[in-house]
Short mmCIF file of C-alpha atoms in Angstrom, two decimals:
data_model
loop_
_atom_site.label_atom_id
_atom_site.label_comp_id
_atom_site.label_asym_id
_atom_site.label_seq_id
_atom_site.Cartn_x
_atom_site.Cartn_y
_atom_site.Cartn_z
CA MET A 26 0.00 0.00 0.00
CA LYS A 27 1.33 3.42 -0.93
CA HIS A 28 2.06 5.98 1.75
CA ARG A 29 -0.64 8.64 1.47
CA ILE A 30 0.49 12.25 1.86
CA VAL A 31 -2.25 14.88 1.95
CA VAL A 32 -1.41 18.59 1.72
CA LEU A 33 -4.15 20.95 2.90
CA GLY A 34 -3.96 24.26 1.06
CA ALA A 35 -2.16 25.28 -2.13
CA GLY A 36 -0.89 28.72 -1.23
CA TYR A 37 2.80 29.58 -1.25
CA ALA A 38 3.65 27.02 1.44
CA GLY A 39 1.39 24.20 0.25
CA ALA A 40 2.07 24.48 -3.48
CA PHE A 41 5.85 24.62 -3.03
CA ALA A 42 5.74 21.74 -0.54
CA ALA A 43 3.66 19.49 -2.79
CA GLY A 44 6.05 20.03 -5.68
CA ASN A 45 9.05 19.42 -3.45
CA LEU A 46 7.62 16.15 -2.17
CA ALA A 47 6.67 15.00 -5.67
CA ARG A 48 10.16 15.52 -7.06
CA ARG A 49 11.91 13.81 -4.17
CA LEU A 50 9.73 10.80 -3.34
CA SER A 51 9.15 7.81 -5.58
CA PRO A 52 5.58 7.56 -6.94
CA ALA A 53 5.95 3.80 -6.56
CA ASP A 54 5.75 4.25 -2.80
CA THR A 55 3.83 7.50 -2.28
CA GLU A 56 0.57 9.12 -3.27
CA ILE A 57 0.40 12.91 -2.89
CA THR A 58 -2.92 14.76 -2.84
CA VAL A 59 -3.39 18.53 -2.54
CA VAL A 60 -6.71 19.87 -1.29
CA ASN A 61 -7.55 23.49 -2.09
CA ALA A 62 -10.81 25.41 -1.87
CA VAL A 63 -10.37 27.15 -5.24
CA PRO A 64 -8.98 25.88 -8.57
CA ASP A 65 -6.49 28.73 -8.99
CA PHE A 66 -3.24 29.59 -7.26
CA VAL A 67 -3.61 32.84 -5.35
CA GLU A 68 -0.68 35.28 -5.43
CA ARG A 69 -1.51 36.73 -2.04
CA MET A 70 1.42 39.15 -2.14
CA ARG A 71 -0.23 40.87 -5.11
CA LEU A 72 -3.85 41.04 -3.99
CA HIS A 73 -3.56 44.74 -3.16
CA GLN A 74 -2.67 45.26 -6.83
CA LEU A 75 -5.73 43.30 -7.90
CA ALA A 76 -7.92 45.41 -5.61
CA SER A 77 -6.48 48.63 -7.06
CA GLY A 78 -7.67 47.68 -10.54
CA GLN A 79 -4.59 45.99 -11.97
CA ASP A 80 -4.84 42.69 -13.81
CA ILE A 81 -3.01 39.69 -12.40
CA ALA A 82 -2.59 36.53 -14.45
CA SER A 83 -4.14 33.52 -12.77
CA ARG A 84 -2.64 30.04 -12.71
CA LYS A 85 -4.84 26.97 -12.71
CA LEU A 86 -3.64 24.48 -10.12
CA ALA A 87 -4.55 21.66 -12.47
CA ASP A 88 -2.00 23.05 -14.93
CA VAL A 89 0.55 23.68 -12.18
CA PHE A 90 0.49 20.06 -11.04
CA ALA A 91 0.00 18.47 -14.48
CA GLY A 92 2.61 15.80 -15.08
CA THR A 93 3.97 15.94 -11.53
CA GLY A 94 2.00 13.00 -10.14
CA VAL A 95 0.34 15.28 -7.58
CA ARG A 96 -3.41 14.78 -7.35
CA LEU A 97 -5.57 17.88 -6.95
CA ARG A 98 -8.85 17.89 -5.06
CA VAL A 99 -10.74 21.18 -5.33
CA ALA A 100 -12.76 21.20 -2.13
CA ARG A 101 -13.09 22.98 1.17
CA VAL A 102 -11.70 21.28 4.27
CA THR A 103 -14.45 20.96 6.89
CA GLY A 104 -12.74 18.77 9.46
CA VAL A 105 -9.61 16.89 10.44
CA ASP A 106 -9.57 13.76 12.59
CA PRO A 107 -5.92 13.24 13.51
CA ASP A 108 -6.67 10.16 15.58
CA ARG A 109 -8.29 8.35 12.62
CA GLY A 110 -5.99 9.98 10.06
CA THR A 111 -8.78 11.44 7.94
CA VAL A 112 -9.79 14.78 6.45
CA ALA A 113 -13.41 15.74 5.73
CA VAL A 114 -13.99 17.85 2.60
CA THR A 115 -16.88 19.31 0.65
CA GLY A 116 -16.90 20.49 -2.95
CA GLU A 117 -18.70 20.26 -6.26
CA ASP A 118 -18.62 16.48 -5.94
CA GLY A 119 -20.33 16.66 -2.55
CA ASP A 120 -18.98 15.66 0.81
CA GLY A 121 -16.09 13.25 1.09
CA GLU A 122 -13.28 11.94 3.25
CA LEU A 123 -9.59 11.51 2.54
CA ALA A 124 -7.39 9.16 4.52
CA TYR A 125 -3.77 10.07 5.11
CA ASP A 126 -0.60 8.60 6.56
CA THR A 127 1.16 11.97 6.64
CA LEU A 128 -0.69 15.28 6.70
CA LEU A 129 0.84 18.65 5.84
CA TYR A 130 -1.43 21.43 7.09
CA THR A 131 -0.90 24.71 5.17
CA LEU A 132 -4.31 26.40 5.22
CA GLY A 133 -2.84 29.84 5.84
CA SER A 134 -4.67 32.73 7.46
CA SER A 135 -7.40 35.29 6.84
CA VAL A 136 -8.24 38.77 8.07
CA ALA A 137 -8.60 39.30 11.82
CA HIS A 138 -11.27 41.83 12.83
CA HIS A 139 -10.41 41.58 16.53
CA GLY A 140 -14.06 41.95 17.47
CA VAL A 141 -14.18 45.58 16.32
CA PRO A 142 -17.87 46.50 15.85
CA GLY A 143 -18.80 46.88 12.20
CA ALA A 144 -15.44 45.72 10.83
CA ALA A 145 -16.73 42.39 9.53
CA GLU A 146 -19.92 43.95 8.15
CA HIS A 147 -18.62 47.14 6.58
CA ALA A 148 -14.87 46.81 5.95
CA HIS A 149 -13.15 45.20 2.98
CA ASP A 150 -9.86 43.28 3.00
CA VAL A 151 -7.22 41.90 0.63
CA THR A 152 -6.55 38.48 2.17
CA GLY A 153 -8.33 36.51 -0.57
CA VAL A 154 -9.20 36.81 -4.26
CA SER A 155 -12.93 37.13 -3.66
CA SER A 156 -12.51 39.85 -1.05
CA ALA A 157 -9.96 41.72 -3.21
CA LEU A 158 -12.36 41.60 -6.16
CA ARG A 159 -15.21 42.93 -4.01
CA LEU A 160 -12.99 45.82 -2.97
CA ARG A 161 -11.99 46.39 -6.59
CA GLU A 162 -15.63 46.60 -7.63
CA ARG A 163 -16.49 48.96 -4.77
CA LEU A 164 -13.58 51.26 -5.60
CA ALA A 165 -14.57 51.30 -9.27
CA GLY A 166 -17.88 52.79 -8.19
CA LEU A 167 -16.29 55.68 -6.29
CA GLY A 168 -16.19 59.01 -8.02
CA GLU A 169 -13.56 61.73 -7.77
CA GLY A 170 -12.98 62.80 -4.19
CA GLY A 171 -14.17 59.51 -2.71
CA THR A 172 -12.55 58.63 0.61
CA VAL A 173 -10.72 55.39 1.38
CA LEU A 174 -9.40 54.53 4.84
CA VAL A 175 -6.88 51.71 5.24
CA VAL A 176 -6.69 50.45 8.84
CA GLY A 177 -3.40 48.89 9.90
CA GLU A 178 0.23 50.03 9.96
CA GLY A 179 1.81 46.70 9.00
CA LEU A 180 3.13 45.61 5.63
CA THR A 181 -0.30 44.90 4.16
CA GLY A 182 -1.70 48.25 5.28
CA ILE A 183 1.25 50.23 3.91
CA GLU A 184 1.29 48.39 0.58
CA THR A 185 -2.47 48.69 0.15
CA ALA A 186 -2.62 52.39 0.98
CA THR A 187 0.24 53.34 -1.33
CA GLU A 188 -0.99 51.09 -4.16
CA LEU A 189 -4.48 52.57 -4.05
CA ALA A 190 -3.16 56.12 -3.86
CA GLU A 191 -0.93 55.62 -6.89
CA SER A 192 -3.54 53.78 -8.97
CA ARG A 193 -6.41 56.09 -8.05
CA PRO A 194 -5.06 59.64 -7.57
CA ASP A 195 -8.65 60.88 -7.85
CA LEU A 196 -9.44 59.35 -4.46
CA SER A 197 -8.52 60.57 -0.99
CA VAL A 198 -6.58 57.75 0.68
CA ALA A 199 -5.78 57.70 4.40
CA LEU A 200 -4.04 55.23 6.69
CA ALA A 201 -5.01 54.75 10.35
CA ALA A 202 -2.27 53.30 12.56
CA ARG A 203 -2.29 52.36 16.23
CA GLY A 204 1.31 53.52 16.41
CA GLU A 205 3.64 54.90 13.77
CA PRO A 206 3.57 53.25 10.32
CA GLY A 207 6.84 51.44 9.74
CA ALA A 208 7.97 51.88 13.35
CA TRP A 209 10.09 48.72 13.00
CA LEU A 210 12.12 50.26 10.15
CA SER A 211 15.44 52.05 10.50
CA PRO A 212 15.29 55.86 10.86
CA LYS A 213 16.34 56.43 7.25
CA ALA A 214 13.79 53.93 5.94
CA ARG A 215 11.05 55.57 8.04
CA ARG A 216 11.91 58.93 6.48
CA HIS A 217 11.71 57.32 3.04
CA LEU A 218 8.28 55.93 3.92
CA ARG A 219 7.02 59.32 5.09
CA ARG A 220 8.23 60.92 1.85
CA ALA A 221 6.38 58.23 -0.12
CA PHE A 222 3.16 58.94 1.78
CA ASP A 223 3.56 62.65 1.09
CA ARG A 224 4.35 62.11 -2.59
CA LEU A 225 1.30 59.89 -3.08
CA GLY A 226 -0.99 62.07 -0.99
CA VAL A 227 -1.70 59.47 1.68
CA THR A 228 -2.99 61.07 4.88
CA VAL A 229 -1.57 59.27 7.92
CA HIS A 230 -3.52 59.14 11.18
CA ALA A 231 -0.79 57.92 13.52
CA HIS A 232 -1.58 56.71 17.04
CA THR A 233 -5.20 56.28 16.01
CA ALA A 234 -6.86 53.06 17.13
CA ILE A 235 -10.06 52.38 15.18
CA GLU A 236 -12.71 50.94 17.50
CA ALA A 237 -15.76 50.91 15.22
CA VAL A 238 -16.50 50.86 11.50
CA GLU A 239 -19.65 52.31 9.96
CA PRO A 240 -20.76 52.48 6.31
CA THR A 241 -19.29 55.95 5.70
CA ARG A 242 -16.82 56.45 8.52
CA ALA A 243 -14.64 54.87 11.18
CA ILE A 244 -14.59 55.85 14.84
CA ALA A 245 -11.29 56.15 16.70
CA ALA A 246 -10.76 55.33 20.37
CA ASP A 247 -10.83 59.01 21.30
CA GLY A 248 -14.17 59.48 19.54
CA THR A 249 -12.72 61.09 16.42
CA SER A 250 -14.70 60.37 13.27
CA VAL A 251 -12.61 59.52 10.19
CA PRO A 252 -14.56 59.79 6.91
CA ALA A 253 -14.45 56.66 4.77
CA ASP A 254 -16.65 55.79 1.83
CA VAL A 255 -14.62 52.56 1.85
CA THR A 256 -12.74 51.07 4.80
CA VAL A 257 -10.04 48.49 4.12
CA TRP A 258 -9.19 46.36 7.15
CA SER A 259 -5.57 45.20 7.33
CA ALA A 260 -5.01 45.20 11.08
CA GLY A 261 -3.82 41.62 11.45
CA PHE A 262 -4.37 38.00 10.46
CA ALA A 263 -5.99 35.01 12.11
CA VAL A 264 -6.00 31.28 11.40
CA HIS A 265 -9.12 29.19 10.96
CA PRO A 266 -10.33 27.46 14.16
CA LEU A 267 -10.30 24.12 12.34
CA ALA A 268 -6.96 23.02 13.81
CA ALA A 269 -8.07 23.73 17.37
CA ALA A 270 -11.38 21.96 16.80
CA SER A 271 -9.58 18.87 15.49
CA GLY A 272 -7.76 18.23 18.76
CA LEU A 273 -4.32 19.22 17.53
CA GLU A 274 -2.32 21.14 20.10
CA VAL A 275 -2.51 24.83 19.22
CA ALA A 276 -1.15 28.08 20.63
CA GLY A 277 -3.32 30.92 21.86
CA THR A 278 -3.33 32.20 18.27
CA GLY A 279 -4.93 28.98 17.04
CA GLN A 280 -1.74 28.05 15.17
CA ILE A 281 -0.55 24.43 15.33
CA VAL A 282 2.31 24.04 17.81
CA VAL A 283 5.20 22.35 16.02
CA ASP A 284 8.69 21.23 16.94
CA ARG A 285 11.91 22.30 15.22
CA THR A 286 11.05 20.15 12.19
CA MET A 287 7.49 21.53 11.76
CA ARG A 288 5.99 18.36 13.20
CA SER A 289 2.94 18.66 15.43
CA VAL A 290 3.93 18.18 19.07
CA SER A 291 0.68 16.30 19.73
CA HIS A 292 0.28 14.18 16.57
CA PRO A 293 3.55 13.04 14.93
CA ASP A 294 1.99 12.23 11.54
CA VAL A 295 0.86 15.86 11.14
CA TYR A 296 3.12 18.69 9.97
CA ALA A 297 2.30 22.37 9.56
CA ALA A 298 3.87 25.19 7.55
CA GLY A 299 3.10 28.78 6.73
CA ASP A 300 0.84 31.06 8.73
CA CYS A 301 -0.92 28.19 10.50
CA ALA A 302 2.30 26.90 12.13
CA TYR A 303 3.39 28.16 15.54
CA ALA A 304 7.10 27.81 14.90
CA ILE A 305 9.90 29.23 17.02
CA GLY A 306 12.67 30.95 15.07
CA GLU A 307 16.39 31.02 15.72
CA ASN A 308 15.94 34.01 18.05
CA GLY A 309 13.53 32.13 20.30
CA ARG A 310 10.48 34.07 19.10
CA PRO A 311 7.51 32.82 17.05
CA LEU A 312 7.96 33.37 13.34
CA PRO A 313 5.64 36.09 12.01
CA MET A 314 2.83 35.30 9.60
CA SER A 315 4.47 36.15 6.27
CA CYS A 316 5.43 34.79 2.89
CA ALA A 317 9.03 34.58 4.06
CA SER A 318 8.02 32.37 6.98
CA ALA A 319 5.95 30.23 4.62
CA GLY A 320 9.07 29.61 2.55
CA ILE A 321 11.38 28.48 5.34
CA THR A 322 8.75 26.45 7.22
CA ASN A 323 7.63 24.57 4.12
CA MET A 324 11.26 23.75 3.27
CA GLN A 325 11.81 22.43 6.78
CA ALA A 326 8.57 20.43 6.80
CA THR A 327 9.18 18.76 3.44
CA ALA A 328 12.80 17.99 4.29
CA ALA A 329 11.68 16.35 7.53
CA ILE A 330 8.94 14.32 5.84
CA VAL A 331 11.30 13.07 3.12
CA ALA A 332 14.04 12.19 5.59
CA ARG A 333 11.78 10.31 7.98
CA LEU A 334 10.06 8.35 5.23
CA THR A 335 13.30 7.41 3.50
CA GLY A 336 15.40 6.67 6.58
CA GLY A 337 17.65 9.69 6.30
CA GLU A 338 18.83 12.16 8.90
CA VAL A 339 16.45 15.09 9.27
CA PRO A 340 18.24 18.28 8.15
CA THR A 341 17.52 21.67 9.70
CA THR A 342 16.57 24.73 7.71
CA ALA A 343 17.56 28.05 9.25
CA LEU A 344 14.41 29.55 10.75
CA LYS A 345 15.59 33.12 10.53
CA TYR A 346 13.60 36.15 9.47
CA GLN A 347 15.80 38.20 7.13
CA GLY A 348 13.80 41.38 6.66
CA ASN A 349 10.99 43.13 4.81
CA HIS A 350 10.47 44.15 1.21
CA ILE A 351 7.64 46.69 1.05
CA SER A 352 6.05 47.91 -2.18
CA LEU A 353 5.13 51.60 -2.26
CA GLY A 354 3.23 51.52 -5.52
CA ARG A 355 4.83 50.24 -8.72
CA ARG A 356 7.87 52.53 -8.84
CA ASP A 357 9.02 52.67 -5.24
CA ALA A 358 9.75 50.22 -2.44
CA ILE A 359 11.76 49.68 0.73
CA ILE A 360 14.07 46.75 1.41
CA GLN A 361 14.89 46.61 5.14
CA MET A 362 17.14 43.88 6.48
CA VAL A 363 17.10 42.90 10.16
CA ASP A 364 19.55 41.27 12.56
CA GLY A 365 19.09 38.07 14.55
CA ASP A 366 16.93 39.85 17.10
CA VAL A 367 14.72 41.28 14.32
CA ARG A 368 16.11 44.77 14.89
CA PRO A 369 16.46 46.85 11.72
CA LYS A 370 19.94 47.27 10.35
CA SER A 371 20.96 50.85 9.66
CA TRP A 372 21.27 50.13 5.93
CA TYR A 373 18.21 49.99 3.70
CA LEU A 374 17.45 50.08 -0.02
CA GLY A 375 14.73 52.32 -1.42
CA GLY A 376 13.34 53.74 -4.65
CA ARG A 377 13.19 52.16 -8.09
CA THR A 378 16.00 49.70 -7.42
CA ALA A 379 14.10 48.34 -4.43
CA ALA A 380 10.91 48.22 -6.51
CA ARG A 381 12.69 46.18 -9.19
CA PHE A 382 14.00 43.85 -6.48
CA LYS A 383 10.49 43.37 -5.06
CA SER A 384 9.15 42.75 -8.56
CA GLY A 385 11.83 40.12 -9.04
CA VAL A 386 10.82 38.42 -5.80
CA LEU A 387 7.19 38.27 -6.95
CA LYS A 388 8.12 36.99 -10.41
CA GLY A 389 10.44 34.40 -8.92
CA ALA A 390 7.76 33.12 -6.57
CA GLY A 391 5.26 32.94 -9.42
CA TRP A 392 7.72 31.11 -11.66
CA GLY A 393 8.45 28.63 -8.90
CA ILE A 394 4.77 27.88 -8.47
CA ALA A 395 4.35 27.40 -12.22
CA HIS A 396 7.28 24.91 -12.22
CA PRO A 397 6.79 23.02 -8.94
CA THR A 398 9.22 20.19 -9.68
CA PHE A 399 12.05 22.14 -11.29
CA GLY A 400 15.53 22.38 -9.92
CA MET A 401 15.60 19.43 -7.52
CA PRO A 402 17.25 15.99 -7.84
CA LYS A 403 15.71 13.79 -10.53
CA ARG A 404 16.37 10.66 -8.49
CA LYS A 405 13.21 9.70 -6.63
CA ARG A 406 13.83 8.32 -3.16
CA ARG A 407 12.21 5.07 -2.14
CA LEU A 408 10.60 4.68 1.25
CA THR A 409 12.37 2.59 3.84
CA THR A 410 10.93 -0.62 5.22
CA ALA A 411 11.75 0.26 8.81
CA PRO A 412 9.39 2.44 10.86
CA ASP A 413 10.58 5.72 12.34
CA LEU A 414 11.59 4.76 15.88
CA THR A 415 13.06 8.12 16.79
CA THR A 416 9.74 9.68 17.75
CA ALA A 417 7.50 9.26 20.72
CA PRO A 418 4.23 7.32 20.44
CA ASP A 419 1.07 9.23 19.68
CA PRO A 420 -1.26 10.35 22.52
CA ALA A 421 -3.24 7.10 22.33
CA GLY A 422 -0.11 5.03 22.89
CA ALA A 423 -0.07 3.59 19.36
CA PRO A 424 3.15 3.57 17.32
CA ASP A 425 3.98 6.55 15.18
CA ARG A 426 1.53 6.14 12.28
CA ALA A 427 3.76 7.91 9.75
CA GLY A 428 6.57 5.43 10.31
CA ALA A 429 4.35 2.39 10.70
CA ARG A 430 2.55 2.99 7.41
CA ALA A 431 5.82 3.69 5.63
CA ALA A 432 6.65 0.11 6.45
CA ALA A 433 3.40 -1.19 4.99
#
């Protein structure tokens, strides 16, 4: 019987991981299935561009995985039973169940409204294609002088505000921040950011916590009313409660608690990568939800899965956050590197050169998704006949299912 690997989610982490596993494991021994709610790959790092009215080429996952041996199931995950080793799904074909021997959980994250009244009902976001398209349509209906308020001083908020301001100079774009936008940047980079806001006409409401959203305005903590024909909420991300409901051990954030190899600490046949993994970096802090974290956690997870199934030594991928690359429209950007304690280095790169670098990062990620099995060893590794005896038994006292089924 083949060892069944199921990957939940085909975002940056899941799509890269599935391709990595397919090019390294022999199809004679393994069966890899990817489950994704939509048939297209979503370039999440470019959704603010889509919302601003720009066209982004879509990639069909069926085409991405064609010829790789990876099976695609377009369906929504409704439940995970880690004790039985099954995943419940629903899609156009109705409800179903997939059995797995190894599960890689990469379902990502969505917008977090933090219980702010009116945010879920009245605010838009750019965390998914459907929500970005709804925002795009709403903005298209705004006439000259329409007001847009972006809430959130993080990367998504900054990129969204500057992208909208550049694409729609006829609108009045503002950014509301609890603190100072880009406070984590070096002093020179912060000055660059302020100049970009000024150049694009973005009004910044610093130290302004939004505590309510209404159809035509937002209300700050001090009672100030900020006009907004459209509010865009980018004040954080949250993971789906599915992992917690399944019985997997999760952190207070709902993320799956994993060990150094991205393996669930409660269920050894489950791995997690990307935003849904509560992984501790080299500096002893949880990795932030980001595309960069998705890259290093998916590399570590796939390396661990391959090694354990083929009897090799599990390698370690450096879990180190290198820095930020922030788009400020199409012709400007900031590249800010950080040290091991995530403190900004004094040096930064800005302007058109940084914008070209960011564009290269996006193109490289897109190319990698379109060629999921390129660039890795052609030799497919066979599974070992011996179970993995280096791990503790599962909570029920049964042997490690991943290793036991590898021996089947």
